[in-house]
Coordinates of C-alpha atoms in Angstrom, one line a residue:
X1 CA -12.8 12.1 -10.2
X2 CA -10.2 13.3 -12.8
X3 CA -9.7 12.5 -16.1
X4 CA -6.9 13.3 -18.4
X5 CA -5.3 13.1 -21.9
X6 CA -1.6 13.6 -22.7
X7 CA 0.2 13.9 -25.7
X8 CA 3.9 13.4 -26.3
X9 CA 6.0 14.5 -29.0
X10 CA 9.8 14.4 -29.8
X11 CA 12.1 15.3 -32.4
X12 CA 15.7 14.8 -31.9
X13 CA 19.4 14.3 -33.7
X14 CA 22.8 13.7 -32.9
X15 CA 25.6 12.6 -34.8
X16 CA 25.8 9.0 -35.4
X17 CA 29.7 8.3 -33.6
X18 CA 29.5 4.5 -34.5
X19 CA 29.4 5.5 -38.4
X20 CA 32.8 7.4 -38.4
X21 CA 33.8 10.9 -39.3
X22 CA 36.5 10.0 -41.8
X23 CA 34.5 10.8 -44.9
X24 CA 33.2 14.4 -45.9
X25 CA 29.3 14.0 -45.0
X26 CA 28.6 14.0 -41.4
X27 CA 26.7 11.0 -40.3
X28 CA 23.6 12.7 -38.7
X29 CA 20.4 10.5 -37.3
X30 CA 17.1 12.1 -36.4
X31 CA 15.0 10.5 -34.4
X32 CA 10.9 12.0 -34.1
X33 CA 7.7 10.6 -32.3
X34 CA 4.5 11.9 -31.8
X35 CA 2.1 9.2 -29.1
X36 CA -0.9 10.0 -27.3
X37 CA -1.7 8.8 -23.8
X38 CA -4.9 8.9 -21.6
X39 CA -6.2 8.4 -18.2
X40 CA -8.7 8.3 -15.1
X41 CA -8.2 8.7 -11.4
X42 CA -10.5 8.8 -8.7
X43 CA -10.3 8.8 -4.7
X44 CA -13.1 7.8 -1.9
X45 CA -13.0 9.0 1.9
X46 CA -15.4 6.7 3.5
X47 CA -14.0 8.8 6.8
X48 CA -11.9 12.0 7.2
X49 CA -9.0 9.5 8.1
X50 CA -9.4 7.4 5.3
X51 CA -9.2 7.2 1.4
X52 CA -9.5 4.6 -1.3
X53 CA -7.8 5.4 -4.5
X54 CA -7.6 3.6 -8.0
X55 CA -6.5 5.0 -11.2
X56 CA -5.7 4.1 -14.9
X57 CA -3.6 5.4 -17.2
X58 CA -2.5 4.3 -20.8
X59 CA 1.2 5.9 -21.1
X60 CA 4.0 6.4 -23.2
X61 CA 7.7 6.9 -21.8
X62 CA 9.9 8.8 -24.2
X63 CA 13.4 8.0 -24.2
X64 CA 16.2 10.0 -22.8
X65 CA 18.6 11.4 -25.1
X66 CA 21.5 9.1 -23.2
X67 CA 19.1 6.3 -24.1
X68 CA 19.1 7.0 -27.5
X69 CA 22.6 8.4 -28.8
X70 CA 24.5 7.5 -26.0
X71 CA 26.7 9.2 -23.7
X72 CA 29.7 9.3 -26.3
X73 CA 31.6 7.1 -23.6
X74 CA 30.3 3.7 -22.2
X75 CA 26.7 3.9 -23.3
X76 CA 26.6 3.0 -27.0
X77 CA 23.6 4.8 -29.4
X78 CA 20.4 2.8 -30.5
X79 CA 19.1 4.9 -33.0
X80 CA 16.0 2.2 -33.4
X81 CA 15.2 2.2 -29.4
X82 CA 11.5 2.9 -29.3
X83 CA 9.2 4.7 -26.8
X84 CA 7.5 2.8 -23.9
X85 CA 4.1 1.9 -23.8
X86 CA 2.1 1.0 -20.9
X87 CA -0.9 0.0 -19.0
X88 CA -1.1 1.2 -15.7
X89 CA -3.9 -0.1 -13.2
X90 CA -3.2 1.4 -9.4
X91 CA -5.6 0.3 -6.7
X92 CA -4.3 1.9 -2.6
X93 CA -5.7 2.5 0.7
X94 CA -4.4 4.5 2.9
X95 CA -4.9 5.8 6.9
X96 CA -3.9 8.6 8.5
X97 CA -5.0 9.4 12.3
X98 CA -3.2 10.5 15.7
X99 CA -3.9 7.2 17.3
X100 CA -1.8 4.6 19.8
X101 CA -0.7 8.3 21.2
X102 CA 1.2 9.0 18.3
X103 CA 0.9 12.4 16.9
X104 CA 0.6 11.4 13.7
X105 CA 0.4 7.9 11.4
X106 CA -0.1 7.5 8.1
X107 CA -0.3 3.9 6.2
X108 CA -0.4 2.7 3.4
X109 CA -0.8 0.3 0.9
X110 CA -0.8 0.1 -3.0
X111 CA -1.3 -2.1 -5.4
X112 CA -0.4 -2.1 -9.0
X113 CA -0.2 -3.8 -12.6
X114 CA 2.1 -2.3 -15.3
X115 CA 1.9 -4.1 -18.7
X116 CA 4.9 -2.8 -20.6
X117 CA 5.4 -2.8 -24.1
X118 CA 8.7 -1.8 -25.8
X119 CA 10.2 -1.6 -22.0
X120 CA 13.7 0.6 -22.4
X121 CA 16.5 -1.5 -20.6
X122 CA 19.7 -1.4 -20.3
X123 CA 22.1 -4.5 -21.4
X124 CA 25.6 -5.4 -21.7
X125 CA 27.2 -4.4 -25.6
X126 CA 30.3 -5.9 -26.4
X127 CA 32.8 -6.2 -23.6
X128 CA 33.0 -2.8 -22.2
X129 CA 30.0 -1.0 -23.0
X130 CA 26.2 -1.1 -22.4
X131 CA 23.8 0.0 -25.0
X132 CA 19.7 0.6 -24.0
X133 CA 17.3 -1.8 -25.7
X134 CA 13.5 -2.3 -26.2
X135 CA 12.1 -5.5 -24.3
X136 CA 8.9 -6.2 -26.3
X137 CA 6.2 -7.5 -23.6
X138 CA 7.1 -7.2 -20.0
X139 CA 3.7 -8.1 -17.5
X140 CA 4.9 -6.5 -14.2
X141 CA 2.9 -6.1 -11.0
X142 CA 3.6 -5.2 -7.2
X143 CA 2.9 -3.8 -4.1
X144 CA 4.3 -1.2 -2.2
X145 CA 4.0 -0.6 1.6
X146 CA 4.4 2.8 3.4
X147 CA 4.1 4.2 7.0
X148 CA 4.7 7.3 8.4
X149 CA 5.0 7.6 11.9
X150 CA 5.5 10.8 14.3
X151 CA 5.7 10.1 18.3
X152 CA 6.0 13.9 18.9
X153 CA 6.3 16.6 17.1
X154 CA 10.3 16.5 16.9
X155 CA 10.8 12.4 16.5
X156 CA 9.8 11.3 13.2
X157 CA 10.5 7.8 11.5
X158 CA 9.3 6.9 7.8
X159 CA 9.8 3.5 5.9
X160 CA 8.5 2.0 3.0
X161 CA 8.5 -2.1 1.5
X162 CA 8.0 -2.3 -2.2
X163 CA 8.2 -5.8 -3.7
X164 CA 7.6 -5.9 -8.0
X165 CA 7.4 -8.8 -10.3
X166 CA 7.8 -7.4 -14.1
X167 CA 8.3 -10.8 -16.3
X168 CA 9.6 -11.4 -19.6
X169 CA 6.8 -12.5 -21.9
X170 CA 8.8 -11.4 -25.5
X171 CA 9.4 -14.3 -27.8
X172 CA 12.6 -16.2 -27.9
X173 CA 14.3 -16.8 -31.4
X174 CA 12.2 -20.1 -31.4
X175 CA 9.5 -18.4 -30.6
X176 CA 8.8 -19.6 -27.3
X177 CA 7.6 -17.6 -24.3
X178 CA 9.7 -17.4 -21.0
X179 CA 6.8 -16.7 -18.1
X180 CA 9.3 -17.3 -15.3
X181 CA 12.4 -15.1 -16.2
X182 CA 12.7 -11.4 -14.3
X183 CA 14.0 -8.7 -16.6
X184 CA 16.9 -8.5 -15.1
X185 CA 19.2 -5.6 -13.9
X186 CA 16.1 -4.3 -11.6
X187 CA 15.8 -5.3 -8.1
X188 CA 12.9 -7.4 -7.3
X189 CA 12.5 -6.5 -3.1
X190 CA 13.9 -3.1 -1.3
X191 CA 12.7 -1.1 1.0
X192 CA 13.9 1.9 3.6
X193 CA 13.5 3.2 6.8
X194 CA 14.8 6.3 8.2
X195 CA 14.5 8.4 11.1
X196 CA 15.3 12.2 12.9
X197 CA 15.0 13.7 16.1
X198 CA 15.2 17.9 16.2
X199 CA 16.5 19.9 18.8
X200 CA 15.3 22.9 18.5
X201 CA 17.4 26.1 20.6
X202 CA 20.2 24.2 22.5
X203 CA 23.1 25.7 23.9
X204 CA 21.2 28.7 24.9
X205 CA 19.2 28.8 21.7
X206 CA 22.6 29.2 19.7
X207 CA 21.2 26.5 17.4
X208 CA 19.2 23.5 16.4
X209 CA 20.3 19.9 16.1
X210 CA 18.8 17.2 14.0
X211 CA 20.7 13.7 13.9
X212 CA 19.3 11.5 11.4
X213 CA 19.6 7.4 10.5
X214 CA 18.5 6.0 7.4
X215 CA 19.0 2.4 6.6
X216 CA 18.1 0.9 2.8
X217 CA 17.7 -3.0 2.0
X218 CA 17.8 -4.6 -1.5
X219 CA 16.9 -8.7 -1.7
X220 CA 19.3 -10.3 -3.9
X221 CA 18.6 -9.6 -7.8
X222 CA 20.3 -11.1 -11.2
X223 CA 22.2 -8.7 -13.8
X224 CA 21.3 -11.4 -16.7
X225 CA 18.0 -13.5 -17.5
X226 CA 17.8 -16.2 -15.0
X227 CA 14.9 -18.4 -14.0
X228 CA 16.0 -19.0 -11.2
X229 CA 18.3 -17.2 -8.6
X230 CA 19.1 -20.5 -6.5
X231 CA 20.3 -21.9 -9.2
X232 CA 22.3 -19.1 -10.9
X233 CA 26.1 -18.0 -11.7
X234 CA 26.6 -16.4 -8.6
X235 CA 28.7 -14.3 -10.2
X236 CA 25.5 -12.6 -12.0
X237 CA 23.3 -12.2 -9.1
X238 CA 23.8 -8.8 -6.8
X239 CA 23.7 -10.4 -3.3
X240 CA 21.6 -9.0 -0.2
X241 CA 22.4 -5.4 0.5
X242 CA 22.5 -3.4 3.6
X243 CA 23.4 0.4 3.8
X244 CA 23.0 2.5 6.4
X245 CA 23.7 6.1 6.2
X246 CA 23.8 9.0 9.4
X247 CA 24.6 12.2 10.4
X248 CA 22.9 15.6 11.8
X249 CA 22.1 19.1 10.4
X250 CA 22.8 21.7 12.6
X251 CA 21.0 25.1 12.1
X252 CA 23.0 28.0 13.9
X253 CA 21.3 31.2 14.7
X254 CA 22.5 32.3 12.0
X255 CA 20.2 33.7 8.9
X256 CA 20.7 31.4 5.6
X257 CA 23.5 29.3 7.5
X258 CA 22.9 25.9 7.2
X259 CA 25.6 22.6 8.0
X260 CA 24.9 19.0 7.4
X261 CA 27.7 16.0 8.4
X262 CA 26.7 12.2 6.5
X263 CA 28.4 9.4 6.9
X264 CA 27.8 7.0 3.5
X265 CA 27.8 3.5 4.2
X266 CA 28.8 3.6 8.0
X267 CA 29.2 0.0 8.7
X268 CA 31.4 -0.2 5.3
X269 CA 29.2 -2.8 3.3
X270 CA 29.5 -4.4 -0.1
X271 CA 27.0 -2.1 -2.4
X272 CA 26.7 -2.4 -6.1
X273 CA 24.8 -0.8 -8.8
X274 CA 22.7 -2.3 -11.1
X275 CA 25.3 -4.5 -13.0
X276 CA 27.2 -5.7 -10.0
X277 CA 29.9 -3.0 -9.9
X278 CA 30.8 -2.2 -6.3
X279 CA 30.1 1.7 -5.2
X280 CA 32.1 3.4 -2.3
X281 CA 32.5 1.9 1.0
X282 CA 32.3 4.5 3.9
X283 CA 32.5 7.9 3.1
X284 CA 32.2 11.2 4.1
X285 CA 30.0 14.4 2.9
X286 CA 30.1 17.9 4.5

């Protein structure tokens, strides 16, 4: 059982670019915080291979400096962005044996609730730009999905499945509450799996070999607020994605020498960031 109490404190200025230098004072905002935060954890091994784990934490998320003056570029300054705050209840279970004549597996399973306050997003700001804003209630909650898995001690092959639900729940100009609308610009479904073989002293143990595989799924997501995505401008929502990187690491006999190969995006899909804007199609890194 652990218990623990946090305090966070910032002070921090910039000049203010959106106020103009013309004039013979030079516009400088400050920006200062001082939050606490606490918290509780505790873990359970009913059996050697087995835990139970829930913990608790009331939080505070300062924000960056990007977040807050900007990046003197496309990200505009909010100078009245304000820290997050959040409740954070974590409930897993997890398993880790040398059975089905594995060497090793480890699963696992967690659940969690995350009611935000002030959540710091990032939205669209005039027609070019993007400034980061506070969303005032956001009532999010998941469940995340991991394994492990080694068939011998050279092959192993991880994955994870996380799905998340964070809902809007701040007031409308009206005052009416939207229940059913994700905050957008954050993918709802994605998971990963990857895997590596090593082949330790081939070619007359000149060097060792490790080709590796990773492939990375995001469900379909919205860059605005939609309630719902069958229904939406397709033109806002981010469509399935599929990427799938490989490549090996070879490790000559050599002290300190090291050489990796990846190919990005092998099958050359269509992958976006978070606002719909394509990123490379294959590519190379050495």
């Amino acid at each position: 059982l652990s218990a623990m109490f946090k305090n966070y404190y910032y002070d921090a200025e910039a000049i203010d670019i959106d106020q103009g230098l013309g004039g013979t004072t030079i516009p400088v905002r400050k920006v200062r915080e001082n939050l606490n935060g606490f918290g509780f954890a505790t873990k359970y091994s009913p059996w050697k291979e087995a835990y139970i784990r829930i913990s608790y934490e009331r939080t505070a998320r300062i924000p960056t400096t990007d977040e807050i003056f900007g990046n003197f570029a496309n990200i505009r300054p909010n100078f009245n962005l304000r820290p997050e705050r959040s409740d954070n209840l974590n409930l897993g279970i997890g398993y880790n044996d040398d059975i089905l004549g594995f060497e090793e597996i480890s699963i696992a399973v967690d659940l969690f609730v995350r009611n935000q306050e002030n959540l710091i997003r990032v939205a669209p700001f005039g027609a070019e730009s993007a400034r980061y804003v506070n969303e005032e209630v956001v009532d999010g909650k998941g469940i995340a999905l991991t394994m492990d898995a080694s068939p011998n001690a050279n092959f192993k092959v991880k994955s994870s499945l996380t799905y998340q639900s964070n809902l809007i729940n701040t007031p409308n100009a009206n005052g009416a509450v939207n229940t059913s609308v994700q905050v957008p610009n954050q993918p709802i479904l994605f998971g990963n799996l990857s895997s590596s073989y090593e082949l330790v002293d081939i070619f007359n143990d000149k060097l060792d070999l490790q080709p590796l595989v990773n492939y990375f799924f995001t469900d379909r997501y919205s860059i605005n607020e939609v309630s719902d995505l069958n229904t939406a401008n397709p033109e806002f929502v981010i469509p399935a994605q599929h990427l799938v990187d490989a490549g090996f690491i070879v490790t000559p006999n050599i002290e300190n020498l090291t050489f990796s190969l990846t190919v990005r995006n092998v099958f050359d899909g269509l992958i976006y960031d978070n606002f719909r804007i394509p990123r490379p199609g294959r590519n190379y890194s050495l």
